[in-house]
Each structure stands twice: as C-alpha cells, then as structure tokens.
Amino acid sequence: GIMVKILDNLINKLQLLPSIGQKTAQRIAFYILTKLKEEQVEELAQAILEAKRKLKFCKECFNYTEEELCAICSNPERDRGILCVVENPSDVLSIERSGKYRGLYHVLGGALSPINNIGPADLHIKELIERIKKTNYQEIIIATNPTREGEATADYLVKLIKPLGIKVTRIARGLPIGSDLDLADSSTISEALEGRREIE
C-alpha cells in the first residue's frame, strides 16, 4: 500500500543519522506520527533546513556561525590570550557548557587518521599555526579527544607549536581513554581543563 511506502521512506531517511538503526528509526517515526503536532513537525523540518542552509564556518576559528565571525570570536569579553584547540564544533559546545573556560577556540575539523586518509592538510592546522604566529597568545591548550587519533594529533601539534616558544598545555586525563569530549559531562570537562599540564 501507498501508506507503507511513505512510512518506509521516513524510516530510511531517519537511519541516515548516526547511531540510529532500524529499530530506533521506527520508534522515532511512530513518535513523530502519533505524538507530535503538525506544526511541531514543520518546525523540526524547518530548523534542520535552516541550520544546513545558513550556518557556515567562522573565518577565524572554524566554529559554526551565521556571520563571518562566530559569537565567541566576536565577543570582547573573551580572554584573547588563551587558545583552546579542539577537534569539532561539538567540543566547543561541551567546553562552553562547563562554564569554566573564557578564552578562544580553534576547531581542527577532525583528528589525524591515516586509516581514514585524514592527514594534516585535511585539518585546519595550517590556519592554526598562522593564527599563533600573528597573535600574542600566552597559552595554547590542546583539547583533542583522548582517542588514539586525538593523541596523535596532539603530539603532532606540539611538535609544530613548541618551537614557536609558546606555552602548550594538554587537558588532563580526567576523561576516560577512548572517550569523546562531547559525551563528557561538565564537571569532568572542568576537571580536565583545570588539571591541564604544560608540555615540556
């Protein structure tokens, strides 16, 4: 029947999202059909479209923004002497939620991963080094994820930044190895930031 085709299509489209398999997709589909009002569904669809169409990368830090510069880079209250290097925009959100960090960010757009053919040129590393050279930072905090790729990325960045004579720190190991910043809770992130160590 035609109804089933439409339903199947919805379930298939939902499975495009990460960690959503057939069962979860079905659950979400039926929830949309039975629990949400039509205008809520419209608002959801609209929000997805608008985010996809209007958001771009900040030309300074590569976080998501509607403007040329993101809300953090353009905020005069932020401490311009500290730069926190993260893998993804979601990590910026996680660290911001902890409420403990007042500096600026640099989003790499991922981590080095030879297996997935992601090398230095595929990340915003060149821009990071240029930024560091033209700005007077007191400290660069490397807050890549505690995964093998995140560690490899951190090591690589340290080799590039140390020779520039700037203090480089790495967030503490409060985060379980193999975990992602965007899954950690705020207090864990605060501890990881507060316990950061300088790399000699």
PDB file of N, CA and C in Angstrom, residues 135-184:
ATOM      1  N   THR A 135      49.416  36.244  16.411  1.00  0.00           N
ATOM      2  CA  THR A 135      48.736  36.679  17.626  1.00  0.00           C
ATOM      3  C   THR A 135      49.629  36.425  18.824  1.00  0.00           C
ATOM      4  N   ASN A 136      49.423  37.208  19.872  1.00  0.00           N
ATOM      5  CA  ASN A 136      50.261  37.053  21.042  1.00  0.00           C
ATOM      6  C   ASN A 136      49.569  36.211  22.112  1.00  0.00           C
ATOM      7  N   TYR A 137      49.512  34.901  21.913  1.00  0.00           N
ATOM      8  CA  TYR A 137      48.866  34.034  22.913  1.00  0.00           C
ATOM      9  C   TYR A 137      49.830  33.714  24.045  1.00  0.00           C
ATOM     10  N   GLN A 138      49.291  33.656  25.271  1.00  0.00           N
ATOM     11  CA  GLN A 138      50.120  33.237  26.408  1.00  0.00           C
ATOM     12  C   GLN A 138      50.155  31.716  26.507  1.00  0.00           C
ATOM     13  N   GLU A 139      49.055  31.091  26.033  1.00  0.00           N
ATOM     14  CA  GLU A 139      48.945  29.645  26.206  1.00  0.00           C
ATOM     15  C   GLU A 139      48.077  29.033  25.118  1.00  0.00           C
ATOM     16  N   ILE A 140      48.519  27.861  24.642  1.00  0.00           N
ATOM     17  CA  ILE A 140      47.708  27.075  23.716  1.00  0.00           C
ATOM     18  C   ILE A 140      47.320  25.795  24.450  1.00  0.00           C
ATOM     19  N   ILE A 141      46.013  25.588  24.622  1.00  0.00           N
ATOM     20  CA  ILE A 141      45.541  24.362  25.276  1.00  0.00           C
ATOM     21  C   ILE A 141      45.137  23.372  24.183  1.00  0.00           C
ATOM     22  N   ILE A 142      45.715  22.196  24.212  1.00  0.00           N
ATOM     23  CA  ILE A 142      45.320  21.190  23.227  1.00  0.00           C
ATOM     24  C   ILE A 142      44.280  20.273  23.863  1.00  0.00           C
ATOM     25  N   ALA A 143      43.070  20.357  23.333  1.00  0.00           N
ATOM     26  CA  ALA A 143      41.940  19.623  23.920  1.00  0.00           C
ATOM     27  C   ALA A 143      41.336  18.638  22.923  1.00  0.00           C
ATOM     28  N   THR A 144      42.227  17.954  22.184  1.00  0.00           N
ATOM     29  CA  THR A 144      41.728  16.911  21.292  1.00  0.00           C
ATOM     30  C   THR A 144      41.248  15.740  22.152  1.00  0.00           C
ATOM     31  N   ASN A 145      40.425  14.880  21.576  1.00  0.00           N
ATOM     32  CA  ASN A 145      39.848  13.760  22.334  1.00  0.00           C
ATOM     33  C   ASN A 145      40.921  12.757  22.776  1.00  0.00           C
ATOM     34  N   PRO A 146      40.689  12.070  23.915  1.00  0.00           N
ATOM     35  CA  PRO A 146      41.674  11.084  24.376  1.00  0.00           C
ATOM     36  C   PRO A 146      41.547   9.748  23.626  1.00  0.00           C
ATOM     37  N   THR A 147      41.512   9.821  22.307  1.00  0.00           N
ATOM     38  CA  THR A 147      41.494   8.614  21.479  1.00  0.00           C
ATOM     39  C   THR A 147      42.870   8.493  20.849  1.00  0.00           C
ATOM     40  N   ARG A 148      43.141   7.389  20.173  1.00  0.00           N
ATOM     41  CA  ARG A 148      44.445   7.240  19.541  1.00  0.00           C
ATOM     42  C   ARG A 148      44.680   8.370  18.537  1.00  0.00           C
ATOM     43  N   GLU A 149      43.657   8.685  17.745  1.00  0.00           N
ATOM     44  CA  GLU A 149      43.782   9.752  16.752  1.00  0.00           C
ATOM     45  C   GLU A 149      43.979  11.118  17.415  1.00  0.00           C
ATOM     46  N   GLY A 150      43.216  11.335  18.497  1.00  0.00           N
ATOM     47  CA  GLY A 150      43.322  12.604  19.223  1.00  0.00           C
ATOM     48  C   GLY A 150      44.711  12.800  19.811  1.00  0.00           C
ATOM     49  N   GLU A 151      45.271  11.715  20.354  1.00  0.00           N
ATOM     50  CA  GLU A 151      46.617  11.771  20.934  1.00  0.00           C
ATOM     51  C   GLU A 151      47.667  12.030  19.851  1.00  0.00           C
ATOM     52  N   ALA A 152      47.513  11.346  18.722  1.00  0.00           N
ATOM     53  CA  ALA A 152      48.457  11.528  17.612  1.00  0.00           C
ATOM     54  C   ALA A 152      48.408  12.974  17.112  1.00  0.00           C
ATOM     55  N   THR A 153      47.194  13.518  17.071  1.00  0.00           N
ATOM     56  CA  THR A 153      47.013  14.903  16.628  1.00  0.00           C
ATOM     57  C   THR A 153      47.672  15.861  17.614  1.00  0.00           C
ATOM     58  N   ALA A 154      47.476  15.595  18.908  1.00  0.00           N
ATOM     59  CA  ALA A 154      48.076  16.433  19.952  1.00  0.00           C
ATOM     60  C   ALA A 154      49.603  16.422  19.823  1.00  0.00           C
ATOM     61  N   ASP A 155      50.180  15.240  19.671  1.00  0.00           N
ATOM     62  CA  ASP A 155      51.636  15.122  19.539  1.00  0.00           C
ATOM     63  C   ASP A 155      52.143  15.909  18.340  1.00  0.00           C
ATOM     64  N   TYR A 156      51.420  15.779  17.243  1.00  0.00           N
ATOM     65  CA  TYR A 156      51.809  16.470  16.007  1.00  0.00           C
ATOM     66  C   TYR A 156      51.778  17.985  16.211  1.00  0.00           C
ATOM     67  N   LEU A 157      50.717  18.477  16.863  1.00  0.00           N
ATOM     68  CA  LEU A 157      50.576  19.921  17.097  1.00  0.00           C
ATOM     69  C   LEU A 157      51.670  20.452  18.019  1.00  0.00           C
ATOM     70  N   VAL A 158      51.998  19.665  19.053  1.00  0.00           N
ATOM     71  CA  VAL A 158      53.044  20.074  19.987  1.00  0.00           C
ATOM     72  C   VAL A 158      54.363  20.286  19.243  1.00  0.00           C
ATOM     73  N   LYS A 159      54.690  19.359  18.345  1.00  0.00           N
ATOM     74  CA  LYS A 159      55.928  19.478  17.550  1.00  0.00           C
ATOM     75  C   LYS A 159      55.960  20.773  16.743  1.00  0.00           C
ATOM     76  N   LEU A 160      54.789  21.203  16.267  1.00  0.00           N
ATOM     77  CA  LEU A 160      54.731  22.430  15.470  1.00  0.00           C
ATOM     78  C   LEU A 160      54.723  23.696  16.329  1.00  0.00           C
ATOM     79  N   ILE A 161      54.070  23.631  17.487  1.00  0.00           N
ATOM     80  CA  ILE A 161      53.857  24.839  18.295  1.00  0.00           C
ATOM     81  C   ILE A 161      55.010  25.118  19.266  1.00  0.00           C
ATOM     82  N   LYS A 162      55.565  24.063  19.874  1.00  0.00           N
ATOM     83  CA  LYS A 162      56.653  24.231  20.843  1.00  0.00           C
ATOM     84  C   LYS A 162      57.779  25.127  20.327  1.00  0.00           C
ATOM     85  N   PRO A 163      58.271  24.882  19.089  1.00  0.00           N
ATOM     86  CA  PRO A 163      59.378  25.697  18.561  1.00  0.00           C
ATOM     87  C   PRO A 163      59.045  27.186  18.471  1.00  0.00           C
ATOM     88  N   LEU A 164      57.754  27.536  18.506  1.00  0.00           N
ATOM     89  CA  LEU A 164      57.375  28.946  18.418  1.00  0.00           C
ATOM     90  C   LEU A 164      57.544  29.638  19.776  1.00  0.00           C
ATOM     91  N   GLY A 165      57.934  28.848  20.791  1.00  0.00           N
ATOM     92  CA  GLY A 165      58.228  29.419  22.100  1.00  0.00           C
ATOM     93  C   GLY A 165      57.008  29.810  22.910  1.00  0.00           C
ATOM     94  N   ILE A 166      55.887  29.116  22.692  1.00  0.00           N
ATOM     95  CA  ILE A 166      54.666  29.434  23.426  1.00  0.00           C
ATOM     96  C   ILE A 166      54.326  28.277  24.358  1.00  0.00           C
ATOM     97  N   LYS A 167      53.774  28.607  25.507  1.00  0.00           N
ATOM     98  CA  LYS A 167      53.373  27.583  26.465  1.00  0.00           C
ATOM     99  C   LYS A 167      52.259  26.711  25.866  1.00  0.00           C
ATOM    100  N   VAL A 168      52.501  25.403  25.827  1.00  0.00           N
ATOM    101  CA  VAL A 168      51.493  24.473  25.301  1.00  0.00           C
ATOM    102  C   VAL A 168      51.065  23.542  26.416  1.00  0.00           C
ATOM    103  N   THR A 169      49.761  23.433  26.638  1.00  0.00           N
ATOM    104  CA  THR A 169      49.279  22.505  27.659  1.00  0.00           C
ATOM    105  C   THR A 169      48.338  21.494  27.022  1.00  0.00           C
ATOM    106  N   ARG A 170      48.183  20.357  27.717  1.00  0.00           N
ATOM    107  CA  ARG A 170      47.273  19.310  27.245  1.00  0.00           C
ATOM    108  C   ARG A 170      46.261  19.079  28.350  1.00  0.00           C
ATOM    109  N   ILE A 171      44.974  18.951  27.993  1.00  0.00           N
ATOM    110  CA  ILE A 171      43.984  18.737  29.048  1.00  0.00           C
ATOM    111  C   ILE A 171      44.260  17.419  29.757  1.00  0.00           C
ATOM    112  N   ALA A 172      43.908  17.381  31.041  1.00  0.00           N
ATOM    113  CA  ALA A 172      44.223  16.243  31.895  1.00  0.00           C
ATOM    114  C   ALA A 172      43.448  15.009  31.476  1.00  0.00           C
ATOM    115  N   ARG A 173      43.865  13.916  32.050  1.00  0.00           N
ATOM    116  CA  ARG A 173      43.279  12.646  31.691  1.00  0.00           C
ATOM    117  C   ARG A 173      42.040  12.279  32.508  1.00  0.00           C
ATOM    118  N   GLY A 174      41.306  13.301  32.974  1.00  0.00           N
ATOM    119  CA  GLY A 174      40.079  13.003  33.708  1.00  0.00           C
ATOM    120  C   GLY A 174      39.108  12.292  32.792  1.00  0.00           C
ATOM    121  N   LEU A 175      39.305  12.479  31.482  1.00  0.00           N
ATOM    122  CA  LEU A 175      38.421  11.838  30.528  1.00  0.00           C
ATOM    123  C   LEU A 175      38.897  10.412  30.294  1.00  0.00           C
ATOM    124  N   PRO A 176      37.987   9.450  30.363  1.00  0.00           N
ATOM    125  CA  PRO A 176      38.404   8.072  30.126  1.00  0.00           C
ATOM    126  C   PRO A 176      38.989   7.932  28.723  1.00  0.00           C
ATOM    127  N   ILE A 177      40.016   7.120  28.606  1.00  0.00           N
ATOM    128  CA  ILE A 177      40.679   6.950  27.315  1.00  0.00           C
ATOM    129  C   ILE A 177      39.692   6.408  26.283  1.00  0.00           C
ATOM    130  N   GLY A 178      39.751   6.951  25.090  1.00  0.00           N
ATOM    131  CA  GLY A 178      38.847   6.471  24.048  1.00  0.00           C
ATOM    132  C   GLY A 178      37.517   7.190  24.033  1.00  0.00           C
ATOM    133  N   SER A 179      37.332   8.152  24.968  1.00  0.00           N
ATOM    134  CA  SER A 179      36.036   8.820  25.007  1.00  0.00           C
ATOM    135  C   SER A 179      36.078  10.126  24.223  1.00  0.00           C
ATOM    136  N   ASP A 180      34.934  10.688  23.977  1.00  0.00           N
ATOM    137  CA  ASP A 180      34.849  11.956  23.259  1.00  0.00           C
ATOM    138  C   ASP A 180      34.471  13.071  24.204  1.00  0.00           C
ATOM    139  N   LEU A 181      34.989  14.261  23.939  1.00  0.00           N
ATOM    140  CA  LEU A 181      34.625  15.421  24.753  1.00  0.00           C
ATOM    141  C   LEU A 181      33.129  15.652  24.738  1.00  0.00           C
ATOM    142  N   ASP A 182      32.498  15.429  23.580  1.00  0.00           N
ATOM    143  CA  ASP A 182      31.087  15.793  23.527  1.00  0.00           C
ATOM    144  C   ASP A 182      30.195  14.820  24.284  1.00  0.00           C
ATOM    145  N   LEU A 183      30.769  13.728  24.823  1.00  0.00           N
ATOM    146  CA  LEU A 183      29.970  12.810  25.647  1.00  0.00           C
ATOM    147  C   LEU A 183      30.236  13.023  27.134  1.00  0.00           C
ATOM    148  N   ALA A 184      31.262  13.819  27.453  1.00  0.00           N
ATOM    149  CA  ALA A 184      31.640  14.016  28.853  1.00  0.00           C
ATOM    150  C   ALA A 184      30.723  15.046  29.514  1.00  0.00           C
TER     151      ALA A 184
END
